[in-house]
Amino acid sequence: MRELMGKYRELIVYVIFGVLTTLVNWIFYWLLADLFNMQYMAAAFIAQVVSILFAYVTNRRWVFESKVRGARGVALEMAKFFAARGVSLLLDMLCMYIGVDMLKINDKAVKVVSSVVVVIANYVFSKLFVFRSRKGEKSS
């Protein structure tokens, strides 16, 4: 078990925080859509923004253990993270629009499917674009 955790630590921790990020997203979505009767697209947008902020902190600190320091380095990392998550946000909005408006599927069911697609896309974006470390690149 220890060997598996060592080998796949990043992916395991990403899945754990991915689940937590997804829960943050769903909780905010359901609160806004159901409790406050907000239109589903507005609720999905706000829920996605809140979960993106949560994801940056957890991904930077615990998943990818970013070594980037200094205002300029962190600002660049944040910009890349938010740009990648902006693409995810558009992907979520597209899934919601196609599923709910075009296919007339229940918004909660579409939100579940959309979340799976977004979590996978976010890992790929984070791993390849945001938190990748380049050989010879200084972290500070």
C-alpha positions as a LaTeX table, in Angstrom:
\begin{tabular}{lrrr}
\hline
Residue & $x$ (\AA) & $y$ (\AA) & $z$ (\AA) \\
\hline
Met1 & 0.00 & 0.00 & 0.00 \\
Arg2 & 2.83 & 2.38 & 0.89 \\
Glu3 & 4.53 & 1.65 & $-2.44$ \\
Leu4 & 1.32 & 2.38 & $-4.32$ \\
Met5 & 0.85 & 5.65 & $-2.42$ \\
Gly6 & 4.42 & 6.65 & $-3.20$ \\
Lys7 & 4.07 & 5.86 & $-6.87$ \\
Tyr8 & 0.63 & 7.42 & $-7.37$ \\
Arg9 & 0.59 & 10.01 & $-4.55$ \\
Glu10 & $-0.12$ & 12.97 & $-6.81$ \\
Leu11 & $-3.00$ & 11.26 & $-8.59$ \\
Ile12 & $-4.50$ & 9.92 & $-5.34$ \\
Val13 & $-4.30$ & 13.32 & $-3.63$ \\
Tyr14 & $-5.71$ & 14.98 & $-6.78$ \\
Val15 & $-8.69$ & 12.61 & $-6.72$ \\
Ile16 & $-9.30$ & 13.36 & $-3.03$ \\
Phe17 & $-9.18$ & 17.13 & $-3.55$ \\
Gly18 & $-11.02$ & 16.74 & $-6.85$ \\
Val19 & $-13.88$ & 15.09 & $-4.95$ \\
Leu20 & $-13.80$ & 17.88 & $-2.35$ \\
Thr21 & $-13.72$ & 20.55 & $-5.07$ \\
Thr22 & $-16.63$ & 18.84 & $-6.80$ \\
Leu23 & $-18.56$ & 18.78 & $-3.51$ \\
Val24 & $-17.92$ & 22.51 & $-3.07$ \\
Asn25 & $-19.20$ & 23.02 & $-6.61$ \\
Trp26 & $-22.32$ & 20.88 & $-6.13$ \\
Ile27 & $-23.16$ & 22.31 & $-2.73$ \\
Phe28 & $-22.97$ & 25.88 & $-4.03$ \\
Tyr29 & $-24.91$ & 24.93 & $-7.17$ \\
Trp30 & $-27.72$ & 23.23 & $-5.26$ \\
Leu31 & $-27.89$ & 26.00 & $-2.66$ \\
Leu32 & $-28.09$ & 28.70 & $-5.29$ \\
Ala33 & $-30.36$ & 26.84 & $-7.72$ \\
Asp34 & $-32.73$ & 25.25 & $-5.21$ \\
Leu35 & $-32.59$ & 27.31 & $-2.02$ \\
Phe36 & $-32.31$ & 30.72 & $-3.69$ \\
Asn37 & $-34.14$ & 29.74 & $-6.91$ \\
Met38 & $-31.33$ & 31.16 & $-9.03$ \\
Gln39 & $-31.42$ & 30.40 & $-12.76$ \\
Tyr40 & $-29.37$ & 27.23 & $-13.37$ \\
Met41 & $-26.71$ & 28.83 & $-15.62$ \\
Ala42 & $-26.03$ & 31.64 & $-13.11$ \\
Ala43 & $-25.89$ & 29.09 & $-10.27$ \\
Ala44 & $-23.52$ & 26.86 & $-12.27$ \\
Phe45 & $-21.26$ & 29.84 & $-13.04$ \\
Ile46 & $-21.01$ & 31.04 & $-9.44$ \\
Ala47 & $-20.51$ & 27.50 & $-8.12$ \\
Gln48 & $-17.72$ & 26.97 & $-10.64$ \\
Val49 & $-15.95$ & 30.21 & $-9.64$ \\
Val50 & $-16.06$ & 29.29 & $-5.93$ \\
Ser51 & $-14.76$ & 25.79 & $-6.63$ \\
Ile52 & $-11.95$ & 27.19 & $-8.83$ \\
Leu53 & $-10.71$ & 29.32 & $-5.91$ \\
Phe54 & $-10.84$ & 26.30 & $-3.60$ \\
Ala55 & $-9.05$ & 24.16 & $-6.20$ \\
Tyr56 & $-6.18$ & 26.62 & $-6.68$ \\
Val57 & $-5.30$ & 26.61 & $-3.00$ \\
Thr58 & $-5.53$ & 22.84 & $-2.62$ \\
Asn59 & $-3.80$ & 22.01 & $-5.91$ \\
Arg60 & $-0.95$ & 24.41 & $-5.29$ \\
Arg61 & $-0.34$ & 23.36 & $-1.71$ \\
Trp62 & $-1.16$ & 19.66 & $-1.45$ \\
Val63 & $-1.57$ & 18.09 & $-4.88$ \\
Phe64 & 1.24 & 19.44 & $-7.02$ \\
Glu65 & 3.25 & 20.91 & $-4.10$ \\
Ser66 & 4.21 & 23.97 & $-6.11$ \\
Lys67 & 7.68 & 25.29 & $-5.37$ \\
Val68 & 7.05 & 28.58 & $-7.17$ \\
Arg69 & 7.84 & 31.54 & $-4.94$ \\
Gly70 & 7.86 & 35.27 & $-5.32$ \\
Ala71 & 5.07 & 37.56 & $-6.42$ \\
Arg72 & 5.84 & 37.30 & $-10.12$ \\
Gly73 & 6.11 & 33.51 & $-10.14$ \\
Val74 & 2.95 & 32.99 & $-8.10$ \\
Ala75 & 1.05 & 35.54 & $-10.21$ \\
Leu76 & 2.06 & 33.70 & $-13.40$ \\
Glu77 & 1.10 & 30.35 & $-11.88$ \\
Met78 & $-2.27$ & 31.75 & $-10.76$ \\
Ala79 & $-2.89$ & 33.27 & $-14.19$ \\
Lys80 & $-2.22$ & 29.93 & $-15.87$ \\
Phe81 & $-4.40$ & 28.10 & $-13.35$ \\
Phe82 & $-7.31$ & 30.52 & $-13.74$ \\
Ala83 & $-6.96$ & 30.48 & $-17.54$ \\
Ala84 & $-7.08$ & 26.68 & $-17.56$ \\
Arg85 & $-10.03$ & 26.70 & $-15.17$ \\
Gly86 & $-11.69$ & 29.32 & $-17.37$ \\
Val87 & $-11.61$ & 26.74 & $-20.15$ \\
Ser88 & $-13.12$ & 24.25 & $-17.69$ \\
Leu89 & $-15.79$ & 26.77 & $-16.76$ \\
Leu90 & $-16.72$ & 27.14 & $-20.44$ \\
Leu91 & $-16.75$ & 23.35 & $-20.76$ \\
Asp92 & $-19.09$ & 23.13 & $-17.74$ \\
Met93 & $-21.37$ & 25.83 & $-19.18$ \\
Leu94 & $-21.42$ & 24.04 & $-22.55$ \\
Cys95 & $-22.29$ & 20.70 & $-20.93$ \\
Met96 & $-25.06$ & 22.34 & $-18.92$ \\
Tyr97 & $-26.48$ & 24.14 & $-21.95$ \\
Ile98 & $-26.42$ & 21.06 & $-24.20$ \\
Gly99 & $-27.75$ & 18.75 & $-21.50$ \\
Val100 & $-30.47$ & 20.98 & $-20.05$ \\
Asp101 & $-31.56$ & 23.32 & $-22.84$ \\
Met102 & $-31.00$ & 21.16 & $-25.89$ \\
Leu103 & $-31.48$ & 17.60 & $-24.62$ \\
Lys104 & $-33.97$ & 18.49 & $-21.83$ \\
Ile105 & $-32.18$ & 16.34 & $-19.21$ \\
Asn106 & $-32.56$ & 17.10 & $-15.50$ \\
Asp107 & $-30.06$ & 19.80 & $-14.51$ \\
Lys108 & $-28.76$ & 17.82 & $-11.49$ \\
Ala109 & $-28.00$ & 14.77 & $-13.64$ \\
Val110 & $-26.22$ & 16.92 & $-16.21$ \\
Lys111 & $-24.23$ & 18.60 & $-13.42$ \\
Val112 & $-22.94$ & 15.19 & $-12.28$ \\
Val113 & $-21.81$ & 14.22 & $-15.79$ \\
Ser114 & $-20.34$ & 17.66 & $-16.40$ \\
Ser115 & $-18.37$ & 17.44 & $-13.15$ \\
Val116 & $-16.68$ & 14.20 & $-14.23$ \\
Val117 & $-15.67$ & 15.74 & $-17.57$ \\
Val118 & $-14.38$ & 18.88 & $-15.83$ \\
Val119 & $-12.35$ & 16.99 & $-13.18$ \\
Ile120 & $-10.55$ & 14.99 & $-15.88$ \\
Ala121 & $-9.87$ & 18.08 & $-17.98$ \\
Asn122 & $-8.62$ & 19.98 & $-14.92$ \\
Tyr123 & $-6.08$ & 17.30 & $-14.03$ \\
Val124 & $-4.70$ & 17.30 & $-17.56$ \\
Phe125 & $-4.53$ & 21.12 & $-17.66$ \\
Ser126 & $-2.88$ & 21.32 & $-14.22$ \\
Lys127 & $-0.37$ & 18.56 & $-14.88$ \\
Leu128 & 0.67 & 19.66 & $-18.37$ \\
Phe129 & 0.19 & 23.42 & $-18.26$ \\
Val130 & 0.00 & 24.95 & $-14.79$ \\
Phe131 & 2.10 & 23.05 & $-12.25$ \\
Arg132 & 4.62 & 21.32 & $-14.46$ \\
Ser133 & 8.21 & 21.78 & $-13.48$ \\
Arg134 & 10.75 & 22.25 & $-16.19$ \\
Lys135 & 14.24 & 20.85 & $-15.91$ \\
Gly136 & 16.69 & 23.53 & $-14.89$ \\
Glu137 & 13.93 & 25.98 & $-13.99$ \\
Lys138 & 14.35 & 27.80 & $-10.70$ \\
Ser139 & 11.42 & 27.69 & $-8.34$ \\
Ser140 & 12.10 & 30.97 & $-6.57$ \\
\hline
\end{tabular}
